[in-house]
Amino acid sequence: MKYGEIDSLVKGIDSVVFDYTVTGSAVSSISTGDILNGDEDCFYTVFAFHVYDTATSTLNCYFNADNTAGNYGYRGITANNTTVANINSTSALLRLCSVASGTPQGFSMFNMYAKQGSVRLLNGFNVCDINGTTVTQLEALSSVWNNTNTNITGMVFAPSAGKCGVGTRIIITKGNGFTDGIKTGVINTSGIKNAWIRHDSQTLASPASSVTFTGLDGDNDVLYLVKGTNKTASATAAINTLVINSDTGANYGRQILYANNTTVGATRLTSDSAMLFFGSASDQNEYDCYNILLFAPKGFIRPVISQCVNEINGTTVDYLFLAGHSWNNTADNITTLSIVSSQNNGIAAGSTFELYKLNI
Amino acid sequence: MKFGKLQPQGKVEFDGYQELMNWTSAGSESSVSLSVDGDTDMEYVIEARDLTAGNDSIRLRLNNDSTAGIYGRQFLYNNAGTISSGRDTDTSWVITSKYSNTYATISTINGFIKFYKSFIGMQTSIPSTAINEVVLQGCSYNSTSNITSLVFFPHTGNFTAGTNIRVLGRRAR
């Protein structure tokens, strides 16, 4: 059956269950209230944009009313300039991004299986302490709520000190595992409200120098997912970058964590002319594959989390990159995103790029 | 158009991700398979919760291909505070490890070799507030053939009861 855009929960399709922005004045915490049902929802993904108020803080999260630090723990890898380090605790609330006076924004995402029956594990990334084009720290973190037998009914987000500043935003999607919906046959629809939908897909028929997604409205779309699978066409090794709104000024920065065989490293770059989500040029016929998550609304810098595998030839994956980025433009609505090769016609035929947006 | 909760019995034809499989083990299965069309779907998301006590517990083969060395990997891990990395090849991809949670994506573009990126967090014992290890992986499957099945299997024995594997994909119109 064909429908126009559906504004309902659809089993098996993740949808936004909570979307809150701090407006007017700072708040001491953000609570979903008892709107969740972890046993039914099955999976949650949380996106958190944290804005500094008056105190250096780390944004924490806890479930239901359990704000006992001893019931939570985490371990991860941090990258801060060129330093890679372990971070862990066996008694600390869930750790999201940090902010401070001189580095007033941060961005986090995590994903979790929510059903009781065993402890709840979460995996996520934190992009911490962003100021302009300086991204201070990147974290890849796995966390645990050591509770096996309580259904998750709510989440609370609270800074370790002070308040969540105006502009702080929390978005949660859920998995929709209910079994009491209206049964239907095949559904054909132009879109589903509050779900990720594909805005555009481009597969190159011949080599190209760039690919551009247009018709965007970042202020209302809020979150973008760019997915690229790229093969290098040029005889000279090529590297891809992301350009926002055709901005090639010195307005991009990043903190990278990478692995290249047995070498683990980190780098930070500020004031770059494009968003580079991996640091190595691929030779002709080598592949790159990446996912890029961008928080789009203006008013603040635009943070990005990217995961990439790079310089792939057969079974040899040369590089694994994880990066946190910043686009230091707070004024302009995002209307275009471009993947640009460093070489003329550097992107091979068959390379495919897709853009998804959260249809809030 | 607003409705109450909808529970389609068939596929949902729209340009977005939907659940293709949400499977929980009863503890007696040696594998679980999902039929797919990789050229059309182009990408899959895998979310897995493994309650097994063994390492490298759940594996994945594309098209049930167990050719030696056809799967390549670059990994980065933090094991109890020691951070290290390396490369290897294998007869399958590692999806989960001991008492772990995984979020992963697979790219299956037509005519290209296939790629897998994942983040695994694992514990040595449960219940506990200690996370023992985190692993980031970037992997390849050195074949350009269309992917028609995803075959998940335990590294040894059967799945552990309560282990959950969810696959999301885009079903083209």
mmCIF file of C-alpha atoms in Angstrom, chain A residues 29-343:
data_model
loop_
_atom_site.group_PDB
_atom_site.id
_atom_site.type_symbol
_atom_site.label_atom_id
_atom_site.label_comp_id
_atom_site.label_asym_id
_atom_site.label_seq_id
_atom_site.Cartn_x
_atom_site.Cartn_y
_atom_site.Cartn_z
ATOM 1 C CA SER A 29 20.194 18.491 33.929
ATOM 2 C CA ILE A 30 18.148 17.166 31.053
ATOM 3 C CA SER A 31 15.795 14.279 31.759
ATOM 4 C CA THR A 32 13.758 12.289 29.288
ATOM 5 C CA GLY A 33 11.230 11.451 31.959
ATOM 6 C CA ASP A 34 9.781 7.946 31.926
ATOM 7 C CA ILE A 35 9.186 7.802 28.188
ATOM 8 C CA LEU A 36 11.486 4.883 27.367
ATOM 9 C CA ASN A 37 10.876 1.147 27.428
ATOM 10 C CA GLY A 38 14.220 -0.506 26.972
ATOM 11 C CA ASP A 39 12.834 -4.028 26.797
ATOM 12 C CA GLU A 40 10.539 -3.036 23.935
ATOM 13 C CA ASP A 41 12.739 -0.454 22.224
ATOM 14 C CA CYS A 42 15.744 -2.847 22.224
ATOM 15 C CA PHE A 43 18.307 -0.341 20.963
ATOM 16 C CA TYR A 44 19.096 3.309 21.625
ATOM 17 C CA THR A 45 21.420 5.746 19.882
ATOM 18 C CA VAL A 46 22.149 9.006 21.663
ATOM 19 C CA PHE A 47 23.499 12.198 20.090
ATOM 20 C CA ALA A 48 24.588 14.923 22.501
ATOM 21 C CA PHE A 49 25.815 18.436 21.733
ATOM 22 C CA HIS A 50 27.122 20.037 24.889
ATOM 23 C CA VAL A 51 27.600 23.770 25.367
ATOM 24 C CA TYR A 52 29.608 25.367 28.161
ATOM 25 C CA ASP A 53 27.841 27.511 30.709
ATOM 26 C CA THR A 54 30.012 28.638 33.623
ATOM 27 C CA ALA A 55 31.927 25.557 34.766
ATOM 28 C CA THR A 56 34.420 23.165 33.251
ATOM 29 C CA SER A 57 32.514 19.910 33.048
ATOM 30 C CA THR A 58 32.038 16.504 31.506
ATOM 31 C CA LEU A 59 28.527 15.664 30.411
ATOM 32 C CA ASN A 60 27.404 12.524 32.182
ATOM 33 C CA CYS A 61 24.471 10.208 31.578
ATOM 34 C CA TYR A 62 22.664 7.760 33.811
ATOM 35 C CA PHE A 63 19.635 5.502 33.539
ATOM 36 C CA ASN A 64 16.351 5.778 35.411
ATOM 37 C CA ALA A 65 17.148 7.295 38.810
ATOM 38 C CA ASP A 66 20.413 5.422 39.244
ATOM 39 C CA ASN A 67 22.987 8.163 39.663
ATOM 40 C CA THR A 68 25.271 5.977 41.788
ATOM 41 C CA ALA A 69 28.700 6.182 40.204
ATOM 42 C CA GLY A 70 29.635 2.763 41.529
ATOM 43 C CA ASN A 71 27.117 1.187 39.179
ATOM 44 C CA TYR A 72 28.862 2.384 36.026
ATOM 45 C CA GLY A 73 32.258 2.045 34.368
ATOM 46 C CA TYR A 74 34.081 2.677 31.093
ATOM 47 C CA ARG A 75 37.270 2.122 29.152
ATOM 48 C CA GLY A 76 38.504 3.812 26.025
ATOM 49 C CA ILE A 77 41.239 5.259 23.896
ATOM 50 C CA THR A 78 41.891 8.984 23.868
ATOM 51 C CA ALA A 79 43.761 11.104 21.355
ATOM 52 C CA ASN A 80 44.938 14.555 22.419
ATOM 53 C CA ASN A 81 47.229 16.248 19.929
ATOM 54 C CA THR A 82 49.907 13.553 19.398
ATOM 55 C CA THR A 83 49.226 11.653 22.623
ATOM 56 C CA VAL A 84 47.283 8.382 22.631
ATOM 57 C CA ALA A 85 46.242 7.143 26.057
ATOM 58 C CA ASN A 86 44.094 4.741 28.030
ATOM 59 C CA ILE A 87 41.122 6.078 29.944
ATOM 60 C CA ASN A 88 39.071 3.956 32.314
ATOM 61 C CA SER A 89 37.085 3.849 35.486
ATOM 62 C CA THR A 90 35.107 1.199 37.341
ATOM 63 C CA SER A 91 33.101 3.751 39.295
ATOM 64 C CA ALA A 92 31.902 6.681 37.236
ATOM 65 C CA LEU A 93 28.691 7.738 35.538
ATOM 66 C CA LEU A 94 28.547 7.341 31.761
ATOM 67 C CA ARG A 95 31.081 9.722 30.259
ATOM 68 C CA LEU A 96 30.184 11.946 27.317
ATOM 69 C CA CYS A 97 32.003 15.001 25.978
ATOM 70 C CA SER A 98 33.726 17.671 28.067
ATOM 71 C CA VAL A 99 33.754 21.469 27.752
ATOM 72 C CA ALA A 100 35.547 24.351 29.432
ATOM 73 C CA SER A 101 35.711 28.134 29.351
ATOM 74 C CA GLY A 102 38.121 28.349 26.434
ATOM 75 C CA THR A 103 36.788 25.245 24.674
ATOM 76 C CA PRO A 104 33.050 25.627 24.957
ATOM 77 C CA GLN A 105 31.542 22.883 22.806
ATOM 78 C CA GLY A 106 31.583 19.100 22.619
ATOM 79 C CA PHE A 107 29.741 16.379 20.721
ATOM 80 C CA SER A 108 29.066 12.736 21.509
ATOM 81 C CA MET A 109 27.228 9.742 20.187
ATOM 82 C CA PHE A 110 26.714 6.283 21.642
ATOM 83 C CA ASN A 111 24.816 3.153 20.745
ATOM 84 C CA MET A 112 23.510 0.485 23.107
ATOM 85 C CA TYR A 113 21.475 -2.709 23.441
ATOM 86 C CA ALA A 114 18.894 -1.857 26.062
ATOM 87 C CA LYS A 115 17.116 -5.033 27.143
ATOM 88 C CA GLN A 116 17.513 -6.292 30.674
ATOM 89 C CA GLY A 117 18.805 -9.789 31.246
ATOM 90 C CA SER A 118 22.448 -8.763 31.372
ATOM 91 C CA VAL A 119 24.463 -5.642 32.040
ATOM 92 C CA ARG A 120 23.941 -2.813 29.541
ATOM 93 C CA LEU A 121 26.966 -2.038 27.361
ATOM 94 C CA LEU A 122 27.385 1.104 25.313
ATOM 95 C CA ASN A 123 29.873 2.030 22.568
ATOM 96 C CA GLY A 124 30.452 5.607 21.521
ATOM 97 C CA PHE A 125 32.684 8.503 20.596
ATOM 98 C CA ASN A 126 33.301 11.832 22.306
ATOM 99 C CA VAL A 127 34.656 14.946 20.607
ATOM 100 C CA CYS A 128 35.743 17.114 23.518
ATOM 101 C CA ASP A 129 36.610 20.719 24.209
ATOM 102 C CA ILE A 130 36.169 22.350 20.819
ATOM 103 C CA ASN A 131 37.115 25.974 20.221
ATOM 104 C CA GLY A 132 37.023 27.304 16.687
ATOM 105 C CA THR A 133 39.130 24.905 14.649
ATOM 106 C CA THR A 134 40.777 23.349 17.694
ATOM 107 C CA VAL A 135 39.477 19.933 18.711
ATOM 108 C CA THR A 136 41.220 19.130 21.963
ATOM 109 C CA GLN A 137 40.436 15.474 22.569
ATOM 110 C CA LEU A 138 38.841 12.530 20.799
ATOM 111 C CA GLU A 139 37.637 9.498 22.749
ATOM 112 C CA ALA A 140 36.477 6.045 21.666
ATOM 113 C CA LEU A 141 34.724 4.668 24.705
ATOM 114 C CA SER A 142 32.880 1.545 25.791
ATOM 115 C CA SER A 143 30.783 1.904 28.927
ATOM 116 C CA VAL A 144 28.639 -0.268 31.177
ATOM 117 C CA TRP A 145 25.658 0.069 33.477
ATOM 118 C CA ASN A 146 26.062 -2.808 35.880
ATOM 119 C CA ASN A 147 22.374 -3.541 36.204
ATOM 120 C CA THR A 148 20.904 -6.735 34.786
ATOM 121 C CA ASN A 149 17.298 -6.689 35.897
ATOM 122 C CA THR A 150 15.749 -3.232 35.617
ATOM 123 C CA ASN A 151 13.955 -2.025 32.514
ATOM 124 C CA ILE A 152 15.277 1.283 31.215
ATOM 125 C CA THR A 153 12.512 3.870 31.408
ATOM 126 C CA GLY A 154 14.484 7.092 31.212
ATOM 127 C CA MET A 155 17.862 8.764 30.798
ATOM 128 C CA VAL A 156 19.277 11.795 32.569
ATOM 129 C CA PHE A 157 22.062 13.976 31.210
ATOM 130 C CA ALA A 158 23.871 16.167 33.716
ATOM 131 C CA PRO A 159 27.236 17.930 33.692
ATOM 132 C CA SER A 160 29.807 16.979 36.315
ATOM 133 C CA ALA A 161 29.827 20.631 37.400
ATOM 134 C CA GLY A 162 27.696 23.637 36.682
ATOM 135 C CA LYS A 163 24.974 23.520 34.069
ATOM 136 C CA CYS A 164 24.260 22.635 30.459
ATOM 137 C CA GLY A 165 24.562 25.865 28.523
ATOM 138 C CA VAL A 166 21.992 27.303 26.135
ATOM 139 C CA GLY A 167 22.203 25.414 22.845
ATOM 140 C CA THR A 168 22.905 22.040 24.446
ATOM 141 C CA ARG A 169 20.898 19.441 22.571
ATOM 142 C CA ILE A 170 20.102 15.774 23.252
ATOM 143 C CA ILE A 171 18.561 13.524 20.578
ATOM 144 C CA ILE A 172 17.744 9.862 21.219
ATOM 145 C CA THR A 173 16.587 7.319 18.655
ATOM 146 C CA LYS A 174 15.059 3.983 19.573
ATOM 147 C CA GLY A 175 14.711 0.654 17.870
ATOM 148 C CA ASN A 176 10.901 0.131 17.931
ATOM 149 C CA GLY A 177 10.649 -3.538 18.830
ATOM 150 C CA PHE A 178 6.966 -3.426 19.828
ATOM 151 C CA THR A 179 4.655 -6.304 18.956
ATOM 152 C CA ASP A 180 1.286 -4.642 19.397
ATOM 153 C CA GLY A 181 1.186 -2.457 16.315
ATOM 154 C CA ILE A 182 -1.381 -2.366 13.553
ATOM 155 C CA LYS A 183 -0.437 -5.200 11.218
ATOM 156 C CA THR A 184 -0.027 -4.177 7.599
ATOM 157 C CA GLY A 185 1.242 -5.615 4.355
ATOM 158 C CA VAL A 186 4.148 -4.080 2.444
ATOM 159 C CA ILE A 187 4.347 -0.353 3.006
ATOM 160 C CA ASN A 188 5.527 1.981 0.265
ATOM 161 C CA THR A 189 6.078 5.513 1.510
ATOM 162 C CA SER A 190 7.880 8.695 0.534
ATOM 163 C CA GLY A 191 9.318 8.977 4.034
ATOM 164 C CA ILE A 192 8.923 8.317 7.703
ATOM 165 C CA LYS A 193 8.934 11.185 10.163
ATOM 166 C CA ASN A 194 11.693 11.065 12.793
ATOM 167 C CA ALA A 195 13.612 8.326 10.971
ATOM 168 C CA TRP A 196 16.854 8.438 9.034
ATOM 169 C CA ILE A 197 16.053 8.858 5.357
ATOM 170 C CA ARG A 198 18.308 8.969 2.346
ATOM 171 C CA HIS A 199 18.478 12.456 0.867
ATOM 172 C CA ASP A 200 20.659 11.532 -2.087
ATOM 173 C CA SER A 201 22.787 8.755 -3.542
ATOM 174 C CA GLN A 202 25.379 9.206 -6.257
ATOM 175 C CA THR A 203 27.283 6.435 -8.018
ATOM 176 C CA LEU A 204 29.773 7.711 -10.541
ATOM 177 C CA ALA A 205 29.475 6.473 -14.094
ATOM 178 C CA SER A 206 32.892 7.934 -14.948
ATOM 179 C CA PRO A 207 35.790 9.422 -12.949
ATOM 180 C CA ALA A 208 35.104 12.725 -11.273
ATOM 181 C CA SER A 209 36.858 15.323 -9.178
ATOM 182 C CA SER A 210 34.031 15.837 -6.707
ATOM 183 C CA VAL A 211 30.542 14.886 -5.675
ATOM 184 C CA THR A 212 28.111 17.426 -4.203
ATOM 185 C CA PHE A 213 24.940 17.029 -2.218
ATOM 186 C CA THR A 214 22.617 19.996 -2.601
ATOM 187 C CA GLY A 215 19.219 21.086 -1.353
ATOM 188 C CA LEU A 216 20.206 20.738 2.291
ATOM 189 C CA ASP A 217 18.746 22.609 5.243
ATOM 190 C CA GLY A 218 21.076 21.927 8.106
ATOM 191 C CA ASP A 219 19.154 23.993 10.649
ATOM 192 C CA ASN A 220 16.103 21.785 10.224
ATOM 193 C CA ASP A 221 17.727 18.504 9.172
ATOM 194 C CA VAL A 222 19.934 18.640 12.316
ATOM 195 C CA LEU A 223 22.007 15.493 11.712
ATOM 196 C CA TYR A 224 23.637 14.242 8.518
ATOM 197 C CA LEU A 225 25.277 10.921 7.782
ATOM 198 C CA VAL A 226 27.604 10.898 4.802
ATOM 199 C CA LYS A 227 28.690 7.472 3.608
ATOM 200 C CA GLY A 228 31.394 7.084 1.008
ATOM 201 C CA THR A 229 32.986 4.104 -0.686
ATOM 202 C CA ASN A 230 35.673 5.444 -2.954
ATOM 203 C CA LYS A 231 38.208 4.042 -5.371
ATOM 204 C CA THR A 232 41.077 6.185 -6.582
ATOM 205 C CA ALA A 233 41.160 6.703 -10.339
ATOM 206 C CA SER A 234 44.109 9.009 -10.789
ATOM 207 C CA ALA A 235 47.634 7.795 -11.423
ATOM 208 C CA THR A 236 48.738 10.161 -8.665
ATOM 209 C CA ALA A 237 47.602 9.182 -5.181
ATOM 210 C CA ALA A 238 44.497 11.069 -4.118
ATOM 211 C CA ILE A 239 42.864 12.041 -0.875
ATOM 212 C CA ASN A 240 39.244 13.051 -0.324
ATOM 213 C CA THR A 241 37.992 15.910 1.805
ATOM 214 C CA LEU A 242 34.590 17.216 2.849
ATOM 215 C CA VAL A 243 33.772 20.837 2.007
ATOM 216 C CA ILE A 244 30.778 22.523 3.612
ATOM 217 C CA ASN A 245 28.902 25.221 1.673
ATOM 218 C CA SER A 246 31.863 25.553 -0.734
ATOM 219 C CA ASP A 247 33.888 26.989 2.142
ATOM 220 C CA THR A 248 37.586 26.546 1.375
ATOM 221 C CA GLY A 249 38.764 29.058 3.950
ATOM 222 C CA ALA A 250 40.921 28.091 6.933
ATOM 223 C CA ASN A 251 37.849 27.069 8.895
ATOM 224 C CA TYR A 252 38.301 23.366 9.598
ATOM 225 C CA GLY A 253 40.084 21.528 12.377
ATOM 226 C CA ARG A 254 40.447 17.932 13.531
ATOM 227 C CA GLN A 255 41.845 15.562 16.080
ATOM 228 C CA ILE A 256 42.710 12.175 14.565
ATOM 229 C CA LEU A 257 43.432 8.767 16.073
ATOM 230 C CA TYR A 258 44.874 6.230 13.674
ATOM 231 C CA ALA A 259 46.384 2.775 13.345
ATOM 232 C CA ASN A 260 48.741 1.766 10.560
ATOM 233 C CA ASN A 261 49.793 -1.841 11.007
ATOM 234 C CA THR A 262 51.475 -1.873 14.427
ATOM 235 C CA THR A 263 51.784 1.901 14.675
ATOM 236 C CA VAL A 264 49.217 3.791 16.733
ATOM 237 C CA GLY A 265 49.261 7.561 16.453
ATOM 238 C CA ALA A 266 47.370 10.807 16.797
ATOM 239 C CA THR A 267 47.536 14.186 15.140
ATOM 240 C CA ARG A 268 45.767 17.511 15.464
ATOM 241 C CA LEU A 269 45.370 20.079 12.733
ATOM 242 C CA THR A 270 43.789 23.503 12.958
ATOM 243 C CA SER A 271 42.861 26.160 10.404
ATOM 244 C CA ASP A 272 42.657 23.779 7.443
ATOM 245 C CA SER A 273 40.828 24.577 4.215
ATOM 246 C CA ALA A 274 38.680 21.424 4.157
ATOM 247 C CA MET A 275 37.582 18.583 6.387
ATOM 248 C CA LEU A 276 40.096 15.801 5.994
ATOM 249 C CA PHE A 277 38.766 12.613 7.534
ATOM 250 C CA PHE A 278 41.740 10.447 6.833
ATOM 251 C CA GLY A 279 45.365 11.371 6.587
ATOM 252 C CA SER A 280 46.740 9.271 3.817
ATOM 253 C CA ALA A 281 46.389 9.440 0.034
ATOM 254 C CA SER A 282 45.262 6.272 -1.703
ATOM 255 C CA ASP A 283 47.107 5.033 -4.766
ATOM 256 C CA GLN A 284 45.376 4.256 -8.020
ATOM 257 C CA ASN A 285 42.786 1.474 -7.639
ATOM 258 C CA GLU A 286 43.010 1.526 -3.843
ATOM 259 C CA TYR A 287 39.843 1.979 -1.818
ATOM 260 C CA ASP A 288 38.620 4.159 1.034
ATOM 261 C CA CYS A 289 35.411 3.682 2.991
ATOM 262 C CA TYR A 290 34.036 6.189 5.487
ATOM 263 C CA ASN A 291 31.058 7.253 7.577
ATOM 264 C CA ILE A 292 30.747 10.861 8.642
ATOM 265 C CA LEU A 293 28.271 12.129 11.250
ATOM 266 C CA LEU A 294 27.692 15.893 11.237
ATOM 267 C CA PHE A 295 25.669 17.982 13.696
ATOM 268 C CA ALA A 296 24.408 20.737 11.460
ATOM 269 C CA PRO A 297 22.435 23.569 13.143
ATOM 270 C CA LYS A 298 24.026 27.006 13.094
ATOM 271 C CA GLY A 299 24.574 29.144 16.168
ATOM 272 C CA PHE A 300 27.662 27.178 17.196
ATOM 273 C CA ILE A 301 30.586 25.486 15.521
ATOM 274 C CA ARG A 302 29.602 22.368 13.598
ATOM 275 C CA PRO A 303 31.131 19.176 15.087
ATOM 276 C CA VAL A 304 31.732 15.979 13.128
ATOM 277 C CA ILE A 305 32.689 12.397 13.950
ATOM 278 C CA SER A 306 34.264 10.320 11.165
ATOM 279 C CA GLN A 307 35.297 6.683 10.871
ATOM 280 C CA CYS A 308 37.382 5.658 7.918
ATOM 281 C CA VAL A 309 39.372 2.808 6.510
ATOM 282 C CA ASN A 310 41.899 3.965 3.997
ATOM 283 C CA GLU A 311 44.373 2.760 1.368
ATOM 284 C CA ILE A 312 42.828 -0.654 0.990
ATOM 285 C CA ASN A 313 44.292 -3.076 -1.535
ATOM 286 C CA GLY A 314 42.821 -6.563 -1.481
ATOM 287 C CA THR A 315 43.081 -7.810 2.085
ATOM 288 C CA THR A 316 45.542 -5.136 3.168
ATOM 289 C CA VAL A 317 43.868 -2.330 5.063
ATOM 290 C CA ASP A 318 46.614 0.240 5.464
ATOM 291 C CA TYR A 319 44.932 2.673 7.822
ATOM 292 C CA LEU A 320 42.125 2.842 10.322
ATOM 293 C CA PHE A 321 41.134 6.412 11.216
ATOM 294 C CA LEU A 322 38.800 7.847 13.797
ATOM 295 C CA ALA A 323 38.484 11.625 13.934
ATOM 296 C CA GLY A 324 36.623 14.488 15.566
ATOM 297 C CA HIS A 325 36.270 17.633 13.522
ATOM 298 C CA SER A 326 35.058 21.197 13.728
ATOM 299 C CA TRP A 327 33.782 23.588 11.083
ATOM 300 C CA ASN A 328 34.356 27.031 12.548
ATOM 301 C CA ASN A 329 31.314 28.695 11.071
ATOM 302 C CA THR A 330 28.488 29.555 13.416
ATOM 303 C CA ALA A 331 26.456 31.819 11.141
ATOM 304 C CA ASP A 332 25.469 29.974 7.982
ATOM 305 C CA ASN A 333 22.839 27.347 7.382
ATOM 306 C CA ILE A 334 24.370 24.278 5.721
ATOM 307 C CA THR A 335 22.996 23.914 2.198
ATOM 308 C CA THR A 336 25.643 21.822 0.414
ATOM 309 C CA LEU A 337 28.192 19.139 1.273
ATOM 310 C CA SER A 338 30.887 18.142 -1.205
ATOM 311 C CA ILE A 339 33.374 15.292 -1.336
ATOM 312 C CA VAL A 340 36.395 16.673 -3.184
ATOM 313 C CA SER A 341 39.379 14.738 -4.482
ATOM 314 C CA SER A 342 42.868 16.204 -4.317
ATOM 315 C CA GLN A 343 43.439 15.031 -7.893
#
